[in-house]
PDB file of C-alpha atoms in Angstrom:
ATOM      1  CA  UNK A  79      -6.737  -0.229 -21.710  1.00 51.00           C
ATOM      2  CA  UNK A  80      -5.441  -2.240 -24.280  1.00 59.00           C
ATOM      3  CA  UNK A  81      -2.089  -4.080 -22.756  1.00 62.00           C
ATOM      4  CA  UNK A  82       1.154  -3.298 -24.570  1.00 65.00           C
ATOM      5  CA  UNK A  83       3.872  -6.058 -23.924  1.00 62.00           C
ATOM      6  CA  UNK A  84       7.541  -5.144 -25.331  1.00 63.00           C
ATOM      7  CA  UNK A  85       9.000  -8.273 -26.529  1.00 66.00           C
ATOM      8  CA  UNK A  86      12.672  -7.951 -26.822  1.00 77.00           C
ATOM      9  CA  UNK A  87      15.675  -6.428 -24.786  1.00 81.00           C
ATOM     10  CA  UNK A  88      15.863  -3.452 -27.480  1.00 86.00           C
ATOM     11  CA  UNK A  89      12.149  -2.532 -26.626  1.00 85.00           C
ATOM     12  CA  UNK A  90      12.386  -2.287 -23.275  1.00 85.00           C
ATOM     13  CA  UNK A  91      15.472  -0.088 -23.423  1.00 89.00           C
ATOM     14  CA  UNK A  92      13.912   2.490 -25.605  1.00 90.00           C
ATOM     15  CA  UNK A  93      10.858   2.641 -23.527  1.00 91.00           C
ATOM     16  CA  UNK A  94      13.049   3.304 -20.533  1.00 93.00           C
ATOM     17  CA  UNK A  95      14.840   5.498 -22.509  1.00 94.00           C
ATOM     18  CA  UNK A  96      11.806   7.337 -23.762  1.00 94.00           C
ATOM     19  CA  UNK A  97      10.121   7.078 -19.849  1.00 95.00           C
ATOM     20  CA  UNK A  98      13.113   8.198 -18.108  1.00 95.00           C
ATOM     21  CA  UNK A  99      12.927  11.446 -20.205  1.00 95.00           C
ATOM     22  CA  UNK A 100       9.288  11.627 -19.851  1.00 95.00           C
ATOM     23  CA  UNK A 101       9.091  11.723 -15.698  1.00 94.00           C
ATOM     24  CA  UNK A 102      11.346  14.722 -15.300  1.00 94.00           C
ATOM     25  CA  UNK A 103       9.293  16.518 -17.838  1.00 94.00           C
ATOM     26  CA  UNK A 104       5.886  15.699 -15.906  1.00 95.00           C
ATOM     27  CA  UNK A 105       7.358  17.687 -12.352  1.00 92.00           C
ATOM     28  CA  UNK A 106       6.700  21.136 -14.348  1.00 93.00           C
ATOM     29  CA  UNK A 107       3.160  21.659 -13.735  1.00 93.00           C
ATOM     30  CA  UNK A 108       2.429  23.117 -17.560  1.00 95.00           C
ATOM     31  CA  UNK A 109       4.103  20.043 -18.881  1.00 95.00           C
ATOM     32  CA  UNK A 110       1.840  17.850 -16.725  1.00 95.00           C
ATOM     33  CA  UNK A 111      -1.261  19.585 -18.147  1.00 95.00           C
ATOM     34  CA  UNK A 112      -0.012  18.866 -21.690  1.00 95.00           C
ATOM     35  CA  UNK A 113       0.500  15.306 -20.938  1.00 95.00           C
ATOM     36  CA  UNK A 114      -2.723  14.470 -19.247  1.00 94.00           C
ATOM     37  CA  UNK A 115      -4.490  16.281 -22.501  1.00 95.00           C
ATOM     38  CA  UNK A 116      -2.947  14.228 -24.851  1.00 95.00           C
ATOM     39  CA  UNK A 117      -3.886  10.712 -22.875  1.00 94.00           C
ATOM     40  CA  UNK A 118      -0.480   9.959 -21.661  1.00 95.00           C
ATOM     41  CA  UNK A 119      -2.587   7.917 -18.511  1.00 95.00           C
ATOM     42  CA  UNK A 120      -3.922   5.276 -20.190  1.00 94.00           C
ATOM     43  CA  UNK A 121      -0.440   5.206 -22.081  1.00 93.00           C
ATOM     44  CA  UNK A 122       1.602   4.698 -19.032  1.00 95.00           C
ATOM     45  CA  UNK A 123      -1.389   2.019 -17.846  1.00 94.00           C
ATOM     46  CA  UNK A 124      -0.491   0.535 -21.296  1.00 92.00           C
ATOM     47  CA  UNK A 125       2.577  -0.854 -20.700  1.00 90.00           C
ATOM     48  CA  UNK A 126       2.000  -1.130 -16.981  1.00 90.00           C
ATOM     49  CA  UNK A 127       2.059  -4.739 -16.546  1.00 86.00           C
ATOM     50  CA  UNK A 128       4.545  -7.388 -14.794  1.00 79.00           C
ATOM     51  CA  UNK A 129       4.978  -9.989 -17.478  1.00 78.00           C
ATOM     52  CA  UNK A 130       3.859 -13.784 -16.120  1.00 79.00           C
ATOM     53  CA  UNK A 131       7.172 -15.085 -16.277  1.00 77.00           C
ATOM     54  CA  UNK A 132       9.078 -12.326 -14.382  1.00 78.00           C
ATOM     55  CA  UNK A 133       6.161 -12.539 -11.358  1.00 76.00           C
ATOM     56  CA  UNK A 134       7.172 -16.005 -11.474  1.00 77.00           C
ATOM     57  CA  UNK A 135      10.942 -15.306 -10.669  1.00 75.00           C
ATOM     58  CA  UNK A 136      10.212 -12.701  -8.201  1.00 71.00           C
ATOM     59  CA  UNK A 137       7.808 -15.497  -6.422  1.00 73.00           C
ATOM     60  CA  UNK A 138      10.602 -18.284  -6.090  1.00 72.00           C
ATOM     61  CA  UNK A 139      13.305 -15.579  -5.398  1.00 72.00           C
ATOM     62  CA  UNK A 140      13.653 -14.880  -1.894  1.00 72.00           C
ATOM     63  CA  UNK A 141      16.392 -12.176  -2.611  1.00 72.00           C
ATOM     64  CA  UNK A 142      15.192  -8.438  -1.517  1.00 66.00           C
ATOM     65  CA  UNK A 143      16.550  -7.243  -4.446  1.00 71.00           C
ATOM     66  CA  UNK A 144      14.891  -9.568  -6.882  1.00 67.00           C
ATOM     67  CA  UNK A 145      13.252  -7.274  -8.601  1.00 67.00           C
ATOM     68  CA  UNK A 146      16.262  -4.684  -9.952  1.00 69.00           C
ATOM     69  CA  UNK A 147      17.455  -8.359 -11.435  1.00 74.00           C
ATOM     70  CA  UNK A 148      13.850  -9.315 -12.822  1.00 75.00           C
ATOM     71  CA  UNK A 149      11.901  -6.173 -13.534  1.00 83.00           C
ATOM     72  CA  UNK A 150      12.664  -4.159 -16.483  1.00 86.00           C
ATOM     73  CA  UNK A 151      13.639  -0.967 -15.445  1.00 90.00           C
ATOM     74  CA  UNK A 152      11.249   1.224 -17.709  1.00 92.00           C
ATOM     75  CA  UNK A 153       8.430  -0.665 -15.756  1.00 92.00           C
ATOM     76  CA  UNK A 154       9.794   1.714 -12.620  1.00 93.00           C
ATOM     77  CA  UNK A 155       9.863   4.892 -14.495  1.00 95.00           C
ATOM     78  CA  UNK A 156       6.105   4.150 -15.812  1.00 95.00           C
ATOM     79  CA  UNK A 157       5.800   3.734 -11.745  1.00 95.00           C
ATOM     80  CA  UNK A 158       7.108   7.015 -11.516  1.00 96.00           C
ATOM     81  CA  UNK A 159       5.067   9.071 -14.459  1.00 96.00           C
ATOM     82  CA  UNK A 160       1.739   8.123 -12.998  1.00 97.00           C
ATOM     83  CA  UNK A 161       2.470   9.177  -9.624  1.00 96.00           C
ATOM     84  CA  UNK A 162       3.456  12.287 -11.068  1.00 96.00           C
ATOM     85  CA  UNK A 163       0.048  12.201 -13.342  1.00 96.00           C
ATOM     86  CA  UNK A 164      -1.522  11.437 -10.107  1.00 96.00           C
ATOM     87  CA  UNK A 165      -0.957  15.180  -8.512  1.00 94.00           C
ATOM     88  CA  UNK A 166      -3.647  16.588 -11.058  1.00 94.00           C
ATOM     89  CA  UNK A 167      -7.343  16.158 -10.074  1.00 94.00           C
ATOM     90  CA  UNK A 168      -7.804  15.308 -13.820  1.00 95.00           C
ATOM     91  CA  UNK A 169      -4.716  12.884 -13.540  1.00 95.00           C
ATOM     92  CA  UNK A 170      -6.906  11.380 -10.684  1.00 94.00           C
ATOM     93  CA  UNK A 171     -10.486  11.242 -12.654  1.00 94.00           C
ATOM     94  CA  UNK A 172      -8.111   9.664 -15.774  1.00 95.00           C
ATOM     95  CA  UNK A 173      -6.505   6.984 -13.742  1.00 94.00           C
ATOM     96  CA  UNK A 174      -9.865   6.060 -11.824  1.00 93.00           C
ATOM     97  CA  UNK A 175     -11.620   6.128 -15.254  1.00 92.00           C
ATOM     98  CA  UNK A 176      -9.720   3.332 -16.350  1.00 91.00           C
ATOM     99  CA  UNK A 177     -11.028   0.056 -15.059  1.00 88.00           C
ATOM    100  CA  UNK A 178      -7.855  -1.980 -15.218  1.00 90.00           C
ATOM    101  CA  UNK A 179      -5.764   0.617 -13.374  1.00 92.00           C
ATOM    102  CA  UNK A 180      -6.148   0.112  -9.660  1.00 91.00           C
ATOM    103  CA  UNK A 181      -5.897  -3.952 -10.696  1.00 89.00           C
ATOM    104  CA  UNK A 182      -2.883  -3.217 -12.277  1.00 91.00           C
ATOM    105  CA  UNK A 183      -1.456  -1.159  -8.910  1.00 92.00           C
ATOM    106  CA  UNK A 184      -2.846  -3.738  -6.447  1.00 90.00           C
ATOM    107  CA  UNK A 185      -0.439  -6.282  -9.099  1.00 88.00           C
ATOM    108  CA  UNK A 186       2.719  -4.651  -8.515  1.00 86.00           C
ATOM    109  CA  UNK A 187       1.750  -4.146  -4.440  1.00 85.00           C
ATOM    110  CA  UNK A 188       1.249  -7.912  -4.913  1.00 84.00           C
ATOM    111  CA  UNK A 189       4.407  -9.249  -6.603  1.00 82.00           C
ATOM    112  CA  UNK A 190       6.984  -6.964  -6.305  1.00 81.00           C
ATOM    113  CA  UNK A 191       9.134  -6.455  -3.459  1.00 78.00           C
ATOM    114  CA  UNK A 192      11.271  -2.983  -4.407  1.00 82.00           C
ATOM    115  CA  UNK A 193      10.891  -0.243  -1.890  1.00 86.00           C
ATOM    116  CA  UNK A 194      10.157   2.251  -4.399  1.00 90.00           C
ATOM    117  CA  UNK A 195       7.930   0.851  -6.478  1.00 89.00           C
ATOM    118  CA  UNK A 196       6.038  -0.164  -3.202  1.00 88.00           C
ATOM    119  CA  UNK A 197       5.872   3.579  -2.137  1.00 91.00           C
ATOM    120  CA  UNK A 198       4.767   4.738  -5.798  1.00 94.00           C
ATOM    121  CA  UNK A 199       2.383   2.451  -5.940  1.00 92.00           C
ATOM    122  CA  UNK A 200       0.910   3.169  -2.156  1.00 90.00           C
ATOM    123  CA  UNK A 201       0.923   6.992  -2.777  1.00 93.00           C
ATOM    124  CA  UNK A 202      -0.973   6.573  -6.347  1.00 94.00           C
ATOM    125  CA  UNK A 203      -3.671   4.513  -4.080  1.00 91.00           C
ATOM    126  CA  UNK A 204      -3.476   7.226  -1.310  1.00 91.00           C
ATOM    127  CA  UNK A 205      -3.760  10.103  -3.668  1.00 94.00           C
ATOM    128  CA  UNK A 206      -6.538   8.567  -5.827  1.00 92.00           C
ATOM    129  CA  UNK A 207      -8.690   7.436  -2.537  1.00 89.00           C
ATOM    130  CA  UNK A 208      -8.540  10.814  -1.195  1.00 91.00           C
ATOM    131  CA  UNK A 209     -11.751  11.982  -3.028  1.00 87.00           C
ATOM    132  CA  UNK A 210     -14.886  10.321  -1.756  1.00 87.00           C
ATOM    133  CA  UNK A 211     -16.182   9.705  -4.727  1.00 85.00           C
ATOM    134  CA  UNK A 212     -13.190   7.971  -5.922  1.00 85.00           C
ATOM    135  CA  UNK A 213     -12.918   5.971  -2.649  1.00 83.00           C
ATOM    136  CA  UNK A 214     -16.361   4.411  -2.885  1.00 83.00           C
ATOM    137  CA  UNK A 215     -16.043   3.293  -6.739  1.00 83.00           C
ATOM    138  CA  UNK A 216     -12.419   1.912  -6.013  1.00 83.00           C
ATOM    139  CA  UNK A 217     -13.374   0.411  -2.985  1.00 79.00           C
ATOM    140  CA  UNK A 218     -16.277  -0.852  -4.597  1.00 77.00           C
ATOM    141  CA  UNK A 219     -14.574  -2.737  -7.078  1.00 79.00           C
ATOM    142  CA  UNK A 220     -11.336  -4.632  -5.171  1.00 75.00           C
ATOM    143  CA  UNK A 221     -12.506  -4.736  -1.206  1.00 72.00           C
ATOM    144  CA  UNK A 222      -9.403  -6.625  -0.550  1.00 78.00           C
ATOM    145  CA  UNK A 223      -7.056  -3.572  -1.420  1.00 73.00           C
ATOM    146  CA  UNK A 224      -6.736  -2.909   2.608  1.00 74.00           C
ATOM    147  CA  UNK A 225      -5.455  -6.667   2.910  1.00 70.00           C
ATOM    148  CA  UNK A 226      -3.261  -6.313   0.002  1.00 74.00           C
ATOM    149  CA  UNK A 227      -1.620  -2.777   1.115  1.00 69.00           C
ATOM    150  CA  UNK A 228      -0.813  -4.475   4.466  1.00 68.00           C
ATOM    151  CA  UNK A 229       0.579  -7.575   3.129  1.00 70.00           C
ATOM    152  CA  UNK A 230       2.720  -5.606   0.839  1.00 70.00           C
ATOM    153  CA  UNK A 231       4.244  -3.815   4.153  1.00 67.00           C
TER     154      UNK A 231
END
């Protein structure tokens, strides 16, 4: 997936703008179907990274709520559109198909400290290991995932 990095304040508020729209839309079921047809994982995986310099500030920061000072916010409803991507089987077989995205989960697990994006980002994990095909590639590919879920605790 090719990254996507917004580079000014003006981006990042219309893609929260435009993702905050987007997750309500996803809980219909029809709407979902649509979505995952048209792509919209490796979209979301897109813009799905934590910039250097913010995981750099959350590092040195030892406030708990670092992260709703640091993190852009449309980072959170991307969070929030896969795990609701997630609930389809073909959801599942598009994130998994994607190389970079279980990298790009384990990441946030990693550097970010925010409850919610925490639980998104353990229930995309828990969702998309379910299958045992899915469970052997993934685990396959980052066997220190089990370390990294328990350090994120």
């Amino acid at each position: 997936t090719k990254q996507i990095v917004p580079r000014d304040d003006e981006t990042m508020s219309r893609l929260a703008i435009l993702t905050s729209i987007l997750e309500p839309l996803l809980i219909n079921d029809m709407n979902l179907d649509k979505a995952i047809e048209a792509r919209l994982m490796d979209l979301l995986l897109s813009i799905l990274y934590v910039p250097e310099a913010i995981k750099e500030q959350l590092k040195y920061d030892d406030d708990p709520d670092a992260a709703k000072k640091y993190l852009p916010v449309y980072l959170k409803y991307t969070l929030r559109c896969i795990t609701s991507c997630v609930r389809s089987p073909v959801g599942v077989m598009d994130f998994v198909r994607i190389h970079t995205s279980v990298a790009q989960i384990l990441d946030f697990l990693e550097n970010v400290r925010d409850e919610e994006i925490l639980a998104n980002s353990a229930k995309i994990l828990r969702i998309v290991l379910r299958d045992d095909k899915h469970y052997d590639k993934v685990a396959g590919m980052h066997a220190d995932m089990g370390n990294t879920l328990l350090s994120s605790l």
